[in-house]
PDB file of C-alpha atoms in Angstrom:
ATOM      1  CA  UNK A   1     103.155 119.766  92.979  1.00  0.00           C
ATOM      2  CA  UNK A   2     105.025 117.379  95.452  1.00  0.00           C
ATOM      3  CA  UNK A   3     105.408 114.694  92.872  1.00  0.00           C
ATOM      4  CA  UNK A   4     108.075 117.014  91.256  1.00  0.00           C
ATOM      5  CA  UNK A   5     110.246 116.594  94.397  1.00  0.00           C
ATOM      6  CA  UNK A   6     109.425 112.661  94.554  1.00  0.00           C
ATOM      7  CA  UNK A   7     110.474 112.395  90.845  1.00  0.00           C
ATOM      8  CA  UNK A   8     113.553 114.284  91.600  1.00  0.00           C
ATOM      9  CA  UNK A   9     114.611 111.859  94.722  1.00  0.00           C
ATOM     10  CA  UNK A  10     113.431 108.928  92.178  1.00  0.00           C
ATOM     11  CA  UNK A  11     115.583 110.142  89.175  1.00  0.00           C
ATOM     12  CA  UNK A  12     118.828 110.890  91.589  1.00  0.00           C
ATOM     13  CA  UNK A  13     118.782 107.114  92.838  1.00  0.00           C
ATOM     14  CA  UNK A  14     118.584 105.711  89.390  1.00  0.00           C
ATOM     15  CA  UNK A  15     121.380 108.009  88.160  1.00  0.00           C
ATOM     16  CA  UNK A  16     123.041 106.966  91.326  1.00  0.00           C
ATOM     17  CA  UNK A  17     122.498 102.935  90.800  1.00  0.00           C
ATOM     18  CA  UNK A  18     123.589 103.673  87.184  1.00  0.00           C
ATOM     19  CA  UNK A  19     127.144 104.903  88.274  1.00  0.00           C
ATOM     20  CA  UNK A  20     128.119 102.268  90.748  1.00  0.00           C
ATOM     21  CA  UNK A  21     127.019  99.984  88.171  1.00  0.00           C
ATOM     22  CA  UNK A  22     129.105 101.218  85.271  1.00  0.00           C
ATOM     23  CA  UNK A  23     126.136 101.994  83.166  1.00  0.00           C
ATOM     24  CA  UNK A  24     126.102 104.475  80.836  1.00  0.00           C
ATOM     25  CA  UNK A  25     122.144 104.041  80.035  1.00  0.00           C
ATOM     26  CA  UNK A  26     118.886 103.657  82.158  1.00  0.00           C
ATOM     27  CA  UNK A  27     116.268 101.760  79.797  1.00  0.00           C
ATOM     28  CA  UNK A  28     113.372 101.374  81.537  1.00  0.00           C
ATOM     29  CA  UNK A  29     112.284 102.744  85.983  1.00  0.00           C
ATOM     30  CA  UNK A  30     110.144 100.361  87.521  1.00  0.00           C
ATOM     31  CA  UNK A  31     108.080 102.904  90.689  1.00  0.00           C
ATOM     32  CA  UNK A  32     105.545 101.246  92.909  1.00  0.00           C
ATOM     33  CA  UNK A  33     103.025 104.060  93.413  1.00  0.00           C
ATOM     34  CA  UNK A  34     100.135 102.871  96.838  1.00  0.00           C
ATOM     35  CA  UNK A  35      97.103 104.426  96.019  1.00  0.00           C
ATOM     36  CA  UNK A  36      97.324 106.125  99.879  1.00  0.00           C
ATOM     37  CA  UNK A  37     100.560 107.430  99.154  1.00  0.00           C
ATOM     38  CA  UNK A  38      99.188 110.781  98.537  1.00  0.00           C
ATOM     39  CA  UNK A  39     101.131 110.689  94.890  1.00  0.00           C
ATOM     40  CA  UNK A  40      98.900 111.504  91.557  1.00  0.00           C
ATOM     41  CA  UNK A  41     100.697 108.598  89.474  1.00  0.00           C
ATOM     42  CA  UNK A  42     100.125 111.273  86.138  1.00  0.00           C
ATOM     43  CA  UNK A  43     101.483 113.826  87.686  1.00  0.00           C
ATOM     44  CA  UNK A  44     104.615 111.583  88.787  1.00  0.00           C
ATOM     45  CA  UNK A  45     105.081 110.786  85.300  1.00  0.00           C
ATOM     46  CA  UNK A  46     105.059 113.963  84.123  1.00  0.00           C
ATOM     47  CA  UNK A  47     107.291 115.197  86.498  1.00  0.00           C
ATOM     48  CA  UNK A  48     109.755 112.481  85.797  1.00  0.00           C
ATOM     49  CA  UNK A  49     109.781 112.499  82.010  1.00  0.00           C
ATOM     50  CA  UNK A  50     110.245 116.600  82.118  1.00  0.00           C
ATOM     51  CA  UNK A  51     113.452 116.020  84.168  1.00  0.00           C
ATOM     52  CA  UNK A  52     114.778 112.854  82.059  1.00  0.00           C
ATOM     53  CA  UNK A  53     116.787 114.554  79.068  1.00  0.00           C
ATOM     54  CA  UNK A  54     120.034 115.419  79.618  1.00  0.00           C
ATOM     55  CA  UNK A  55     120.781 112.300  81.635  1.00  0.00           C
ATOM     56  CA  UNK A  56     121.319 108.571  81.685  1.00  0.00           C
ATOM     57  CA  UNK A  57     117.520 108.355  81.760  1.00  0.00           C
ATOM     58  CA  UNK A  58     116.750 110.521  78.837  1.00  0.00           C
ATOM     59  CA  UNK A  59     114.036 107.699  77.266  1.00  0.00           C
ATOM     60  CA  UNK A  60     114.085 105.539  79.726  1.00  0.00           C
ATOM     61  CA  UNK A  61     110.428 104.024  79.340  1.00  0.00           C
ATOM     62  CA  UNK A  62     108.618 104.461  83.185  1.00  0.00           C
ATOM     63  CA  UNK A  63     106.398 101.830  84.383  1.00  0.00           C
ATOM     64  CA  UNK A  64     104.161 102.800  87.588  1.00  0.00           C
ATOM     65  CA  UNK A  65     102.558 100.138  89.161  1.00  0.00           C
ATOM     66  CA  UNK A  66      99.880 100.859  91.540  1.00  0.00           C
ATOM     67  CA  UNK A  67      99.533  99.346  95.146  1.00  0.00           C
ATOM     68  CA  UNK A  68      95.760  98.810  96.235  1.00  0.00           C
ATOM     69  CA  UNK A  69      95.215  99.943 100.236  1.00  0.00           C
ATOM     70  CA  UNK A  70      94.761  96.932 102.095  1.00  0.00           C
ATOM     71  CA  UNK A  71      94.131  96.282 105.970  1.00  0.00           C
ATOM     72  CA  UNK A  72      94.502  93.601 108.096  1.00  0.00           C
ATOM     73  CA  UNK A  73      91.888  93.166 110.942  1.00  0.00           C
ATOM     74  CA  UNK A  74      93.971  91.630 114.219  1.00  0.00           C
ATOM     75  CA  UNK A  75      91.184  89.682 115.421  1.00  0.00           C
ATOM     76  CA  UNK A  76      90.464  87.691 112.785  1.00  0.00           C
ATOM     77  CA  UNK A  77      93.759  88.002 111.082  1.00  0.00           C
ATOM     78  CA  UNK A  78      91.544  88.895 107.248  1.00  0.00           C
ATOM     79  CA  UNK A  79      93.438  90.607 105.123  1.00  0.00           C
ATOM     80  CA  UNK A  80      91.013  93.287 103.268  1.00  0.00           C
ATOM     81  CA  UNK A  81      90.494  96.360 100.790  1.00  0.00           C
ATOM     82  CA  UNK A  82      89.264  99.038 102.707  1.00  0.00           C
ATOM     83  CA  UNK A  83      86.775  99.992  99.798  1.00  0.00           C
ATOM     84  CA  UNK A  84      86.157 103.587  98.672  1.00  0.00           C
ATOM     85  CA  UNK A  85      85.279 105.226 101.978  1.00  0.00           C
ATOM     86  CA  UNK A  86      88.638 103.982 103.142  1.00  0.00           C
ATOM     87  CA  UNK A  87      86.900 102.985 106.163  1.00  0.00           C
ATOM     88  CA  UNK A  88      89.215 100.414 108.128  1.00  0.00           C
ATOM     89  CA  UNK A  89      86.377  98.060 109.225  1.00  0.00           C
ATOM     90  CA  UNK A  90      86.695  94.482 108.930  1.00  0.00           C
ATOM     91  CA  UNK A  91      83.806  92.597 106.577  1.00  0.00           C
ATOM     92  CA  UNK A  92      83.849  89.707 108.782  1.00  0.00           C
ATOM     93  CA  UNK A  93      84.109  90.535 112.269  1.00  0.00           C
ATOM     94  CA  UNK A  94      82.981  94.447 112.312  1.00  0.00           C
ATOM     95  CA  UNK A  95      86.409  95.881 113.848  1.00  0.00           C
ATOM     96  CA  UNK A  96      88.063  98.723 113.239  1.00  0.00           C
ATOM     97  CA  UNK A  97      91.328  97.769 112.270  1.00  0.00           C
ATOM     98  CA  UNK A  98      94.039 100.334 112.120  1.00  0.00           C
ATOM     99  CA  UNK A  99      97.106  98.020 110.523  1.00  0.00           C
ATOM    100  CA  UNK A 100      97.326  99.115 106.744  1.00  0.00           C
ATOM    101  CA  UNK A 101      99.506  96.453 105.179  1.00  0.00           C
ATOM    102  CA  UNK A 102      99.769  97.827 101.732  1.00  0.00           C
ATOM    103  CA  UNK A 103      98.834 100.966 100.197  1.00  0.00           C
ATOM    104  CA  UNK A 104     101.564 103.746 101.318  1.00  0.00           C
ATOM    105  CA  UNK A 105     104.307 102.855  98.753  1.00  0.00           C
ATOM    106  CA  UNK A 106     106.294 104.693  97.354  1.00  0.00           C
ATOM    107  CA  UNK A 107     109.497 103.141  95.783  1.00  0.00           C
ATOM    108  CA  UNK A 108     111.721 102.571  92.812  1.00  0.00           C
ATOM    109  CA  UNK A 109     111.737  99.046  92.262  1.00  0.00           C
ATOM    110  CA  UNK A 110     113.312  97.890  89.452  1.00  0.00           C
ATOM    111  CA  UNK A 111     115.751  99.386  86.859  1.00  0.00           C
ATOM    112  CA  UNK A 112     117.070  98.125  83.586  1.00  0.00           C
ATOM    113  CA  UNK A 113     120.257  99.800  82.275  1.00  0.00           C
ATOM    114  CA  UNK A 114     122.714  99.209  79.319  1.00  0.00           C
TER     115      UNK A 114
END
């Protein structure tokens, strides 16, 4: 379970934001999750809520929003969602298109501390 190691990296650079800013309290992790990152967004959040207590994040509420896969074709400059076969063909002009704009994330985003 990889996510485990993600929601370890994740937790560190809150704790770490919440230190240089003189917090004493994370309230609420904001992760942008791309649905080709590879990460199981359930598993991410159980990963990260088993290695809250104890620390400044113990209850911090965690929001994962997910990042839809899209492509952009360079010929016609459309920018697309490759659809379920991930297949990176453009609707319009037929062209493979191997620019993914969106869709890897994998980032804390936001935090709110006290």
């Amino acid at each position: 379970m990889h996510e485990l190691g993600m929601a370890e990296a994740a937790l560190q650079q809150t704790l770490d934001f919440t230190r240089r800013a003189g917090a004493h309290r994370v309230v609420r992790v904001v992760l942008r999750v791309g649905e080709l990152s590879g990460v199981d967004p359930d598993a991410l959040r159980f990963a990260f809520t088993a290695i809250m207590p104890g620390t400044a994040a113990d209850g911090a509420a965690l929001e994962i929003e997910a990042v839809a896969a899209m492509a952009r074709c360079p010929v016609c400059e459309l920018d697309f969602h490759p659809g379920a076969d991930f297949l990176f063909l453009c609707p319009t002009c037929q062209r493979l298109c191997p620019t993914l704009t969106h869709g890897r994330e994998l980032e804390l985003t936001r935090l709110e501390v006290d």
